[in-house]
XYZ file of N, CA and C in Angstrom:
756
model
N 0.837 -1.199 0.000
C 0.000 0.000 0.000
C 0.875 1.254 0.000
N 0.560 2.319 -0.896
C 0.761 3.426 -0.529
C 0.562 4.417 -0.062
N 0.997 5.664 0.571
C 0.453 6.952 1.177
C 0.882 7.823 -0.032
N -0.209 8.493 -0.502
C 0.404 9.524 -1.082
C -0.494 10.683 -1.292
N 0.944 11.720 -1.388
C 1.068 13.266 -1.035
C 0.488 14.220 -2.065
N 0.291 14.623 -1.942
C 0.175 16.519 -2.497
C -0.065 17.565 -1.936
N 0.873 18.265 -2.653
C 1.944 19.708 -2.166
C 0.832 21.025 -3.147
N -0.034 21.569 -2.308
C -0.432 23.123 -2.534
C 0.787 23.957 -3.192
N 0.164 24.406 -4.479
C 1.604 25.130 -5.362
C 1.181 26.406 -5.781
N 1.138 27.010 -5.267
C 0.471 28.900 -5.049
C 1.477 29.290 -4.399
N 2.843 29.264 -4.376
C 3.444 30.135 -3.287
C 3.337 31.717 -3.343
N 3.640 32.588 -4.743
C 3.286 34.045 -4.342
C 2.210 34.173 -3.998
N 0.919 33.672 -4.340
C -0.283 33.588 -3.325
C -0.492 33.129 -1.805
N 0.484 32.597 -1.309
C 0.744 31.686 -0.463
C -0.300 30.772 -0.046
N -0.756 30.164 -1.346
C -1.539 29.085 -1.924
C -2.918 29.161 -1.230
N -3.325 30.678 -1.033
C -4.685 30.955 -1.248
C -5.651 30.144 -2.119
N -6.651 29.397 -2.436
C -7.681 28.620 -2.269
C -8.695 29.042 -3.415
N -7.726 28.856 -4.671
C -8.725 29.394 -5.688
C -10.116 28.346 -6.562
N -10.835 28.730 -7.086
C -11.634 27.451 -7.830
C -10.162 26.678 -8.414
N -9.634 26.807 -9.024
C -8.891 26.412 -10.406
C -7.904 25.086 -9.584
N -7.693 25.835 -8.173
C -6.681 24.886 -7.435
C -7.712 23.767 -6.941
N -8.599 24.224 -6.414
C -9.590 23.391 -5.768
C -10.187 22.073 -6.953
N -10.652 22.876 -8.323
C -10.755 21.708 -9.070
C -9.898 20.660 -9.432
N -8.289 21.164 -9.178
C -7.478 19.765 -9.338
C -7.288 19.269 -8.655
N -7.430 19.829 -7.404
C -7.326 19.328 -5.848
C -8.293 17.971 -5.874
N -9.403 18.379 -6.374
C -10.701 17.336 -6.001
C -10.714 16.610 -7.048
N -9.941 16.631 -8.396
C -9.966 15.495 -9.218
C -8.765 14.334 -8.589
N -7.513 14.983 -8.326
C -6.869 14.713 -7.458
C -6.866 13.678 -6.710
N -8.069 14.235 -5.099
C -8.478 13.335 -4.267
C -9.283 11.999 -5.025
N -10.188 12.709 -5.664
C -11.326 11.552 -6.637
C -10.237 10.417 -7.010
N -8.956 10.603 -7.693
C -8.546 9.734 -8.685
C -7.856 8.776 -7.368
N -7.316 9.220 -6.217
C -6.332 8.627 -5.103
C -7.448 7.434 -4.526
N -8.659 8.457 -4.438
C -9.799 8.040 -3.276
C -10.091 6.117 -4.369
N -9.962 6.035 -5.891
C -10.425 5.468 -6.258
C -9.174 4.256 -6.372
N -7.907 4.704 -6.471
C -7.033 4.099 -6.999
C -6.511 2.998 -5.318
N -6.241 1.649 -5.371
C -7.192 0.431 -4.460
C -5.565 0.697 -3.976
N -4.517 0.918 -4.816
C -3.041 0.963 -3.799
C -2.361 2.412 -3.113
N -3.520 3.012 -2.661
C -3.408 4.167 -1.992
C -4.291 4.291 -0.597
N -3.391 4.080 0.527
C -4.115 3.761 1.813
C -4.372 5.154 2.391
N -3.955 6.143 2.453
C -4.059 7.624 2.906
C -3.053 8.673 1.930
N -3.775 9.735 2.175
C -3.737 10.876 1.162
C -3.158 12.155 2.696
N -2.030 12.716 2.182
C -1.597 13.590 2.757
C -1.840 15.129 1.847
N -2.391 16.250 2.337
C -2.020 17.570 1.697
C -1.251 18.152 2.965
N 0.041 18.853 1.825
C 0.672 19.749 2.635
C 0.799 20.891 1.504
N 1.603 21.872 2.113
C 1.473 23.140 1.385
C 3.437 23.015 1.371
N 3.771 24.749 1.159
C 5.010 24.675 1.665
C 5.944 25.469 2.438
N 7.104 25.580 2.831
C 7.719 26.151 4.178
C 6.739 27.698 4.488
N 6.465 28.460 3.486
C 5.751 29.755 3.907
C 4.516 29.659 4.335
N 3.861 28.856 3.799
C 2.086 28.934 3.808
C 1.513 27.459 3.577
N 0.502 26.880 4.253
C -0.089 26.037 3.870
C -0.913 26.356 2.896
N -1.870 27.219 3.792
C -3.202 27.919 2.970
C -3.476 29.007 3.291
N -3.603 30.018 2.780
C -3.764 31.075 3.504
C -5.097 31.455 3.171
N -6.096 30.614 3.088
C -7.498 31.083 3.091
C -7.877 30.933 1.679
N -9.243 31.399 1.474
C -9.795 31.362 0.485
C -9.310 33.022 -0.291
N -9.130 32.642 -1.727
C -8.482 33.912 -2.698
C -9.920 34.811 -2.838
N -9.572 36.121 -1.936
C -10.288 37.175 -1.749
C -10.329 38.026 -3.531
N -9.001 37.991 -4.114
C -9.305 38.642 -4.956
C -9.699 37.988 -6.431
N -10.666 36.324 -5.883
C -11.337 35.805 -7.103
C -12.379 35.773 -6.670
N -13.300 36.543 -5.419
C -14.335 36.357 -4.956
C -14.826 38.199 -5.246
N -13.730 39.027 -5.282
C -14.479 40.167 -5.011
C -15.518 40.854 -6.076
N -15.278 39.905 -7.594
C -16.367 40.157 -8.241
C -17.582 39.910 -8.409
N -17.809 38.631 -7.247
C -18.902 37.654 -6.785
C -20.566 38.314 -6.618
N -21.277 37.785 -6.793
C -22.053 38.637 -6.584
C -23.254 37.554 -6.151
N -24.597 37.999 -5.098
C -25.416 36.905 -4.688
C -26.130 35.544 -5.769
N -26.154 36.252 -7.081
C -26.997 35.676 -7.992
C -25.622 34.786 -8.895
N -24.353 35.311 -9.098
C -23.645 34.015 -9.529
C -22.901 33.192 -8.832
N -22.913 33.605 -7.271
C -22.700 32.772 -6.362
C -23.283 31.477 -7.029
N -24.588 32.084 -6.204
C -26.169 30.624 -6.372
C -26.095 29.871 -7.537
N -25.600 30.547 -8.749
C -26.057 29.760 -9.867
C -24.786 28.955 -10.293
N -23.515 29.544 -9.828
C -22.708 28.790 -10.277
C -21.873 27.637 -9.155
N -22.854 27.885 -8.043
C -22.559 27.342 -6.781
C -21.139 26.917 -6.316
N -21.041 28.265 -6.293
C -19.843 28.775 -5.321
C -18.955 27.862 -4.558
N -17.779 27.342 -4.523
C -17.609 27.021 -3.384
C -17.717 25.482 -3.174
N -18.107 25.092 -4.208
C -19.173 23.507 -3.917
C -17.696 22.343 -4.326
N -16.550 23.182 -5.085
C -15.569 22.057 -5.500
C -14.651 21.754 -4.529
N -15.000 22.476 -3.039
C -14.202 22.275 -1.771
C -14.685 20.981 -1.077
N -16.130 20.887 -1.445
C -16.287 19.366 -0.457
C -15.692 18.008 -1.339
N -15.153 18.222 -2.498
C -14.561 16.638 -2.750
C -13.624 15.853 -2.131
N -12.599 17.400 -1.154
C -11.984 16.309 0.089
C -12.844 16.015 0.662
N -13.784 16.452 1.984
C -14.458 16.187 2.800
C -15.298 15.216 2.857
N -15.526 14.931 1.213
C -16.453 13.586 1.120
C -15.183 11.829 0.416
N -14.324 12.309 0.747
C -13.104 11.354 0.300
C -13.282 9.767 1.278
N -13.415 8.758 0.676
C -13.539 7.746 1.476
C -12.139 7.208 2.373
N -11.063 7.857 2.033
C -9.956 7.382 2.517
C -9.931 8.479 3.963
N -8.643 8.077 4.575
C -7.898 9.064 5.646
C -7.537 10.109 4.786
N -7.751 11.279 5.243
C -7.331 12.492 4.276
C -6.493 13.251 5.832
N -5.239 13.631 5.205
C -4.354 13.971 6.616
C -3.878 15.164 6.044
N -3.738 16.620 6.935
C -3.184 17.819 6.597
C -2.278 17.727 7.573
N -1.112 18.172 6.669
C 0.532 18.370 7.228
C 0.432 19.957 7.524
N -0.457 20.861 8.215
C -0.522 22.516 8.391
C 1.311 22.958 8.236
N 1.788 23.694 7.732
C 2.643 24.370 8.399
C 2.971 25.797 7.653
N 3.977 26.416 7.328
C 4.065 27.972 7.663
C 2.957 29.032 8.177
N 2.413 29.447 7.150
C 1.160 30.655 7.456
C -0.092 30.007 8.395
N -0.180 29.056 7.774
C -1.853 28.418 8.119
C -1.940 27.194 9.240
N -0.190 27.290 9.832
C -0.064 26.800 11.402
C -0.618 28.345 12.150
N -1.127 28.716 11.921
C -2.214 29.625 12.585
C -3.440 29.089 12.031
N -4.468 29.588 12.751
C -5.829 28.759 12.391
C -6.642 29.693 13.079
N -7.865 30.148 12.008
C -8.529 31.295 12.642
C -10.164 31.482 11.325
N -10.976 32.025 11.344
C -12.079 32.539 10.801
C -12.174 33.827 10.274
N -11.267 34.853 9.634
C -11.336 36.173 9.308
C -11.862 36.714 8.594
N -13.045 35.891 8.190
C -13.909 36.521 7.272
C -14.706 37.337 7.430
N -15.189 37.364 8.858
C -15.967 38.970 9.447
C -15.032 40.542 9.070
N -13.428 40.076 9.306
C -13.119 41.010 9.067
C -13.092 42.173 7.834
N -13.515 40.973 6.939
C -13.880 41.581 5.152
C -15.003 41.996 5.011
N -16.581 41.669 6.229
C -18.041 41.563 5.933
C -18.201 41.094 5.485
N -17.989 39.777 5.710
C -18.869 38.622 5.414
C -18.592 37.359 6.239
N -19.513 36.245 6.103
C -19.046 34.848 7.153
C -18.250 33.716 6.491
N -17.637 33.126 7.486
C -17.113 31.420 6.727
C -18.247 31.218 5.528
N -17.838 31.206 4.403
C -19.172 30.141 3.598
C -18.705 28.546 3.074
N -17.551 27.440 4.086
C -17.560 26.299 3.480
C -17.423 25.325 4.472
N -18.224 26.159 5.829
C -18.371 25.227 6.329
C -17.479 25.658 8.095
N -17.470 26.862 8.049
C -16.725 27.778 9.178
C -17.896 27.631 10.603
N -18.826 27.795 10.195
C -19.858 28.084 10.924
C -20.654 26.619 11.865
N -20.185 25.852 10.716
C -20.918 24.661 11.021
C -20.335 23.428 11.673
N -19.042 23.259 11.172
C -18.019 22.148 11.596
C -17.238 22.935 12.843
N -16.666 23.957 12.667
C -16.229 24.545 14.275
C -16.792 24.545 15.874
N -18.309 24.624 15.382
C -18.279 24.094 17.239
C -19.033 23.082 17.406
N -18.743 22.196 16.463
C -18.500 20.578 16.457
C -17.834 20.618 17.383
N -16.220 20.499 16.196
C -14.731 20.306 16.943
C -14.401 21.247 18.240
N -14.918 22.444 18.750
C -14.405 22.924 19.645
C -15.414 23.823 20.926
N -16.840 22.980 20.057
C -17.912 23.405 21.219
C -18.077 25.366 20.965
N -19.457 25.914 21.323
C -20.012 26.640 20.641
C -18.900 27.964 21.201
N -18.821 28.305 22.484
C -18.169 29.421 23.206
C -16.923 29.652 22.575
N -16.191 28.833 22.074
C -14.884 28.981 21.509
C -15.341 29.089 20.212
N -15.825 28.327 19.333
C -16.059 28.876 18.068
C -16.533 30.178 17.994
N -17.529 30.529 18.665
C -18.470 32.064 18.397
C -17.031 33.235 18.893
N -15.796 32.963 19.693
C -15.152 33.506 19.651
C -13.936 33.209 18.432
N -13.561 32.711 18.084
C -13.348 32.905 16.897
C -13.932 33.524 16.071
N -14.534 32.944 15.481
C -15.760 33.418 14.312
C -15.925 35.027 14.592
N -16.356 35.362 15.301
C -16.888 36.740 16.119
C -15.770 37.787 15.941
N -14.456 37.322 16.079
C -13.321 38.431 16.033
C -12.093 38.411 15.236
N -12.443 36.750 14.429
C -11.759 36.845 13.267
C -10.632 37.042 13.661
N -9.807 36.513 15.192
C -8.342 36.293 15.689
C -7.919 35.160 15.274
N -6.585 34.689 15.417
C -5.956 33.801 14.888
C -5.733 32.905 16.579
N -5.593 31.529 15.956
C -4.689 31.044 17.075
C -3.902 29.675 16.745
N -2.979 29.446 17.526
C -1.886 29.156 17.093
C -1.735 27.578 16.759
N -1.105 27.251 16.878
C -1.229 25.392 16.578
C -1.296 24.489 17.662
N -0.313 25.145 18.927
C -0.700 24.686 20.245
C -2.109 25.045 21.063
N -2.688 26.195 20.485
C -3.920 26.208 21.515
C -5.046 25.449 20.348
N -4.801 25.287 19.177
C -5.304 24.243 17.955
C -5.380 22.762 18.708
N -4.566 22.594 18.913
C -4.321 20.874 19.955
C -5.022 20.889 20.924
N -4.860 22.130 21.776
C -5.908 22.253 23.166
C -7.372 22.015 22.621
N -7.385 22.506 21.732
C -8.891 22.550 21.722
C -9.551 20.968 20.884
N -8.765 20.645 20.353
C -9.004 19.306 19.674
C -9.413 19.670 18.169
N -8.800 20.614 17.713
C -8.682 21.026 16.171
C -7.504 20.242 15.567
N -6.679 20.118 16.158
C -5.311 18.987 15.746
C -5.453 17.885 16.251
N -4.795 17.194 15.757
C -4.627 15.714 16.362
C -3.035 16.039 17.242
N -2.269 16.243 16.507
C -0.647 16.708 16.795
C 0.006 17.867 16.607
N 1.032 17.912 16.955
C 1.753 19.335 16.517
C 3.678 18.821 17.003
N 3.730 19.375 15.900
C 5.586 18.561 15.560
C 6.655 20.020 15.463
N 8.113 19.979 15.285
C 8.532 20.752 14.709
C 8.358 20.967 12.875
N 8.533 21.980 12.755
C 8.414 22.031 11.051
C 9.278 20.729 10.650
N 10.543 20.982 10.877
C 11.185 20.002 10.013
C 10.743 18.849 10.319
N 10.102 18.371 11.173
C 9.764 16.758 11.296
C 8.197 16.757 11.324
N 7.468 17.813 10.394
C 6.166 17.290 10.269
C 5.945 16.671 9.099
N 6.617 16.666 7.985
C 5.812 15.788 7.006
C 6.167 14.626 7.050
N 7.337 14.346 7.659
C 8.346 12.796 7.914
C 7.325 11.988 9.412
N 6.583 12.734 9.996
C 6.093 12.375 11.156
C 4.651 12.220 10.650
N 3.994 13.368 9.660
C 2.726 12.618 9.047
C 2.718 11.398 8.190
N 3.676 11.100 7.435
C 4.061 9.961 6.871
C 4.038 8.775 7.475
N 4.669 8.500 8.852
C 4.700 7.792 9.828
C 3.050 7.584 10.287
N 2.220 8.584 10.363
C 0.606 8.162 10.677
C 0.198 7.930 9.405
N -0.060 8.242 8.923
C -0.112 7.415 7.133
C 0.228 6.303 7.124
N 1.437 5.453 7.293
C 1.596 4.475 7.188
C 0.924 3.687 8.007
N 1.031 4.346 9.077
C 0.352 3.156 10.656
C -1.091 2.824 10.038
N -2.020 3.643 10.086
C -3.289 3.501 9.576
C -2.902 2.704 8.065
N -2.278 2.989 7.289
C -2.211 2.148 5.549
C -2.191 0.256 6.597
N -1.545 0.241 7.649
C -1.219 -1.639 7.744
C -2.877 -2.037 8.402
N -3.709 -1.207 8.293
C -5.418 -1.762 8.295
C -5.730 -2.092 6.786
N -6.573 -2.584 7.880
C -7.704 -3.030 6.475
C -8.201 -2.369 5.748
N -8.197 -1.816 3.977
C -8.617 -0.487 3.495
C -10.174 -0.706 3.670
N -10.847 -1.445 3.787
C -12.009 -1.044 3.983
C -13.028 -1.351 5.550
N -12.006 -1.347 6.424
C -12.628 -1.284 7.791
C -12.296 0.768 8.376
N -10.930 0.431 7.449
C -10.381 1.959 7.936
C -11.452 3.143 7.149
N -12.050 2.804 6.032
C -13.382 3.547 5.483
C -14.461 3.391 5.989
N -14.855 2.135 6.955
C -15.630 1.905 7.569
C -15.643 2.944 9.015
N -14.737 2.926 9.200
C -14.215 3.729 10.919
C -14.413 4.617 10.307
N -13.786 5.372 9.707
C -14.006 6.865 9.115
C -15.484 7.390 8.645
N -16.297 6.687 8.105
C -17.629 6.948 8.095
C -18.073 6.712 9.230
N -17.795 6.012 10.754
C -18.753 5.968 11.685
C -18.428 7.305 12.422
N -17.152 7.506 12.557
C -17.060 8.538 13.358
C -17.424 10.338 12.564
N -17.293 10.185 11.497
C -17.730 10.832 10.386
C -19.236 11.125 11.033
N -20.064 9.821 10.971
C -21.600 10.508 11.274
C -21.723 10.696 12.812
N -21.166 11.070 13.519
C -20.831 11.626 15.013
C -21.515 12.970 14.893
N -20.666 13.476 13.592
C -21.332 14.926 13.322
C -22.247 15.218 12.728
N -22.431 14.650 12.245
C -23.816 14.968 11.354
C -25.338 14.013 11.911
N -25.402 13.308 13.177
C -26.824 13.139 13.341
C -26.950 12.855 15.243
N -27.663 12.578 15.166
C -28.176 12.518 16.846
C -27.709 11.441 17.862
N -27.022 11.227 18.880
C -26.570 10.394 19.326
C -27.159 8.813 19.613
N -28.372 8.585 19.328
C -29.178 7.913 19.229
C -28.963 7.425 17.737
N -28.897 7.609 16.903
C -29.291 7.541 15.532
C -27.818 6.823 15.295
N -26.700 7.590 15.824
C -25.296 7.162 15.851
C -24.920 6.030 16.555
N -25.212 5.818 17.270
C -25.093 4.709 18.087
C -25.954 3.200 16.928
N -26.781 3.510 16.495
C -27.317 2.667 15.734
C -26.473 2.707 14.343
N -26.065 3.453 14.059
C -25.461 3.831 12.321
C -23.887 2.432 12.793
N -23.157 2.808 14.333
C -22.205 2.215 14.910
C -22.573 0.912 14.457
N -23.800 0.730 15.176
C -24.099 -0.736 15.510
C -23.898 -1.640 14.455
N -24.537 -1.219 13.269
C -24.603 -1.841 12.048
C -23.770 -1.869 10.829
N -22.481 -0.854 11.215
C -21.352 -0.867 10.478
C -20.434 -2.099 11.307
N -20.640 -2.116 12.690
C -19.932 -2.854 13.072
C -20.327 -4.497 12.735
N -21.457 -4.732 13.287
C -21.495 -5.987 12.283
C -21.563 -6.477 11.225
N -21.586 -5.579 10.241
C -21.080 -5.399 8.548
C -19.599 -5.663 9.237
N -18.838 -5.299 9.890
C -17.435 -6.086 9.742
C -17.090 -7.267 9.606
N -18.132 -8.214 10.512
C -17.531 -9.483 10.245
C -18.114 -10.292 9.186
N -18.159 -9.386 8.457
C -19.072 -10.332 6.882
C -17.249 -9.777 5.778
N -16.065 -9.198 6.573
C -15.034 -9.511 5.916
C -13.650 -9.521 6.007
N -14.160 -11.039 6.681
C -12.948 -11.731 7.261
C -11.928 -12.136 6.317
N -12.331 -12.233 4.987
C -11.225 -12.363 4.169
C -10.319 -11.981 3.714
N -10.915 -9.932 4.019
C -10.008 -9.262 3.785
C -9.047 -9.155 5.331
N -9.749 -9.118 6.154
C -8.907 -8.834 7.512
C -8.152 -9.774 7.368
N -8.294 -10.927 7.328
C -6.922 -12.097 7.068
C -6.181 -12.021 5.642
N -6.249 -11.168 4.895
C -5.048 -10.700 3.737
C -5.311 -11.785 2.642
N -6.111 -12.009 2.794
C -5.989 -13.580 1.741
C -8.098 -13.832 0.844
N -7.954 -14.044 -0.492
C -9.500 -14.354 -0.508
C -9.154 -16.108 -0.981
N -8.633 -16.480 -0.244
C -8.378 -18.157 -1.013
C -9.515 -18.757 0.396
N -10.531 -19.846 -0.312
C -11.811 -19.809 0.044
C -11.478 -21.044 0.963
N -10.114 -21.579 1.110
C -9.380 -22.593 2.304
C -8.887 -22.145 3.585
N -8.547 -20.959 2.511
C -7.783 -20.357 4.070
C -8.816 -19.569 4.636
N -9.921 -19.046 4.075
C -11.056 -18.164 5.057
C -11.459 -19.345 6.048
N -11.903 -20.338 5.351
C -12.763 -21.836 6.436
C -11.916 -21.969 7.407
N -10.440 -22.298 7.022
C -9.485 -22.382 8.451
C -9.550 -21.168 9.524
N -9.459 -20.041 8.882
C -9.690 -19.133 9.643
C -11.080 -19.350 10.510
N -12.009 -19.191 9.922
C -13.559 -19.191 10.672
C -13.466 -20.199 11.299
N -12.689 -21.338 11.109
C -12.744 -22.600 11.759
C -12.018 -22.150 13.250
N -10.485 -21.745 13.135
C -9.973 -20.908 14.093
C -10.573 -20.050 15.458
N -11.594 -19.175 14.415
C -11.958 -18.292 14.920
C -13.289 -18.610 16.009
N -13.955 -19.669 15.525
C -14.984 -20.069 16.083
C -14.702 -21.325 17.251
N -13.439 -21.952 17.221
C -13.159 -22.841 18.479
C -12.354 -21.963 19.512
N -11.998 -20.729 19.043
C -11.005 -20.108 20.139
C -12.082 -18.989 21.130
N -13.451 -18.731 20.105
C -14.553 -17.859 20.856
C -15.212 -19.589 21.550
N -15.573 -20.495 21.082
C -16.210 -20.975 21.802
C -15.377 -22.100 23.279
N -14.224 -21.830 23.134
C -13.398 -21.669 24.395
C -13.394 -20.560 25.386
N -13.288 -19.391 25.059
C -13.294 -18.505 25.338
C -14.722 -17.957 25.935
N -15.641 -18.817 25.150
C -17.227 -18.568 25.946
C -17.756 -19.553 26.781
N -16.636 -20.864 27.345
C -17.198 -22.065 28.137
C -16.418 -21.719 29.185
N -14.942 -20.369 29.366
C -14.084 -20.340 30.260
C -15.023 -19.140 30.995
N -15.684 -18.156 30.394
C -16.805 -16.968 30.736
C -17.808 -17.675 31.507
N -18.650 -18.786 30.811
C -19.461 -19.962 31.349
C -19.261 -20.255 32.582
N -18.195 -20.499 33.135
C -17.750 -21.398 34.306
C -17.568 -20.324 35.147
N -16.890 -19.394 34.881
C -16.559 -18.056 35.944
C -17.473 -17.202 36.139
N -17.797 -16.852 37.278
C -19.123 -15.972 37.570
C -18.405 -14.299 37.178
N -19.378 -13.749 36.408
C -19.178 -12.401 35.787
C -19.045 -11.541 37.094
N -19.963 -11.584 38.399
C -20.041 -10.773 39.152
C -19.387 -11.611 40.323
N -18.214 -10.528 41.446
C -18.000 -11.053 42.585
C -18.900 -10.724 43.646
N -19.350 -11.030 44.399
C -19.889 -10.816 45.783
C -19.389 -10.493 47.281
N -18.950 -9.714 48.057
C -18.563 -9.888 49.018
C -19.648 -8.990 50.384
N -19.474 -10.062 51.710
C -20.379 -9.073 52.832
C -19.277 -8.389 53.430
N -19.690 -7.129 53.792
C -18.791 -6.344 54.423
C -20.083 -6.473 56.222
N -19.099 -6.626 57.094
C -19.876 -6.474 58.361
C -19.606 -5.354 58.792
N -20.556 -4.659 59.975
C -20.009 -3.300 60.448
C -21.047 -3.388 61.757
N -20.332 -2.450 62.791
C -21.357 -2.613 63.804
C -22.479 -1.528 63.935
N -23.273 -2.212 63.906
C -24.714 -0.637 64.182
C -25.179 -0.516 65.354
């Protein structure tokens, strides 16, 4: 399996976030997301800027009616809907992390408003959002907007390293995980808990892939395996009482 990369290439822009980038971006992801020897997809940018936002001066001719019609904005969700691990290596400019679009008059429109106090609960987002400050990569971690935070020189050699760890799963349990926790955000904890339930036992309908092999001898040995070591394992449960008991005396 492979991990593989792409590098944001706007540097005098300091790879500001234009349609033009975004459409190769998302053919990009499309072609990785499809191609079966690609276990995770890294974007990084480079030493100056990851991203420095969306390109203000391809929006300022924008107007409400070709927004709508040419729907604006819409070639940004082809990462977000990517079936693989999609991993951002942040570093120069956009190891800051912030909402500054109030400061122009106007709001996040791709998703600022909506996914932020997900990830960081409403009081902290509405402060962001609200004052359009920046903050940094360590209070990014505090809040659970990062997963990590490295030195520059050892972040793309260190995202590589989580890329790989996740690539030695199963590619389609690791799409499986990623869609459960995926609908965390998007529906009711009730509803999620059930969406859980039933991805999870859709797992064991593929044991063939979890054991690396589709040879229809070695699955039976396996299930054969698998089913005398649970039903050991459920006559040793059998015999041992689940709950201990003890009286405590005391004087009254």
């Amino acid at each position: 399996m492979l991990v593989q990369s792409v590098k944001l290439n706007r540097p005098k822009a300091l790879n500001a976030l234009c349609k033009p980038l975004f459409v190769e971006l998302g053919k990009a992801v499309r072609d990785f997301d499809a191609d079966d020897s690609i276990s995770a997809i890294i974007i990084t940018g480079n030493e100056k800027a990851f991203a420095a936002g969306a390109d203000i001066k391809e929006m300022q001719n924008n107007t409400y009616s070709t927004n709508q019609k040419g729907g604006f904005l819409k070639e940004w969700e082809d990462v977000s809907n990517c079936g693989k691990p999609v991993i951002a290596a942040v570093n120069g400019f956009a190891a800051k992390f912030g909402q500054p679009e109030i400061n122009i008059g106007t709001i996040p429109g791709a998703g600022g408003t909506q996914r932020l106090p997900r990830y960081v609960g409403k009081s902290k987002a509405m402060e962001i959002v609200l004052t359009g400050n920046f903050i940094d990569a360590h209070d990014a971690e505090k809040m659970g907007l990062v997963s990590k935070v490295f030195p520059v020189e050892k972040l793309l050699e260190e995202t590589i390293k989580l890329a790989e760890r996740i690539g030695t799963h199963s590619p389609l349990i690791v799409k499986m995980v990623k869609q459960a926790v995926n609908q965390a955000y998007e529906t009711t904890l009730k509803s999620g808990l059930q969406f859980e339930k039933s991805v999870f036992y859709g797992t064991f309908a593929t044991l063939a892939e979890r054991i690396g092999t589709h040879s229809p001898l070695i699955v039976k040995m396996a299930k054969k395996a698998v089913n005398q070591a649970l039903g050991s394992q459920l006559t040793r449960l059998a015999a041992e009482p689940s709950l201990q008991f003890e009286k405590h005396v005391f004087n009254s």
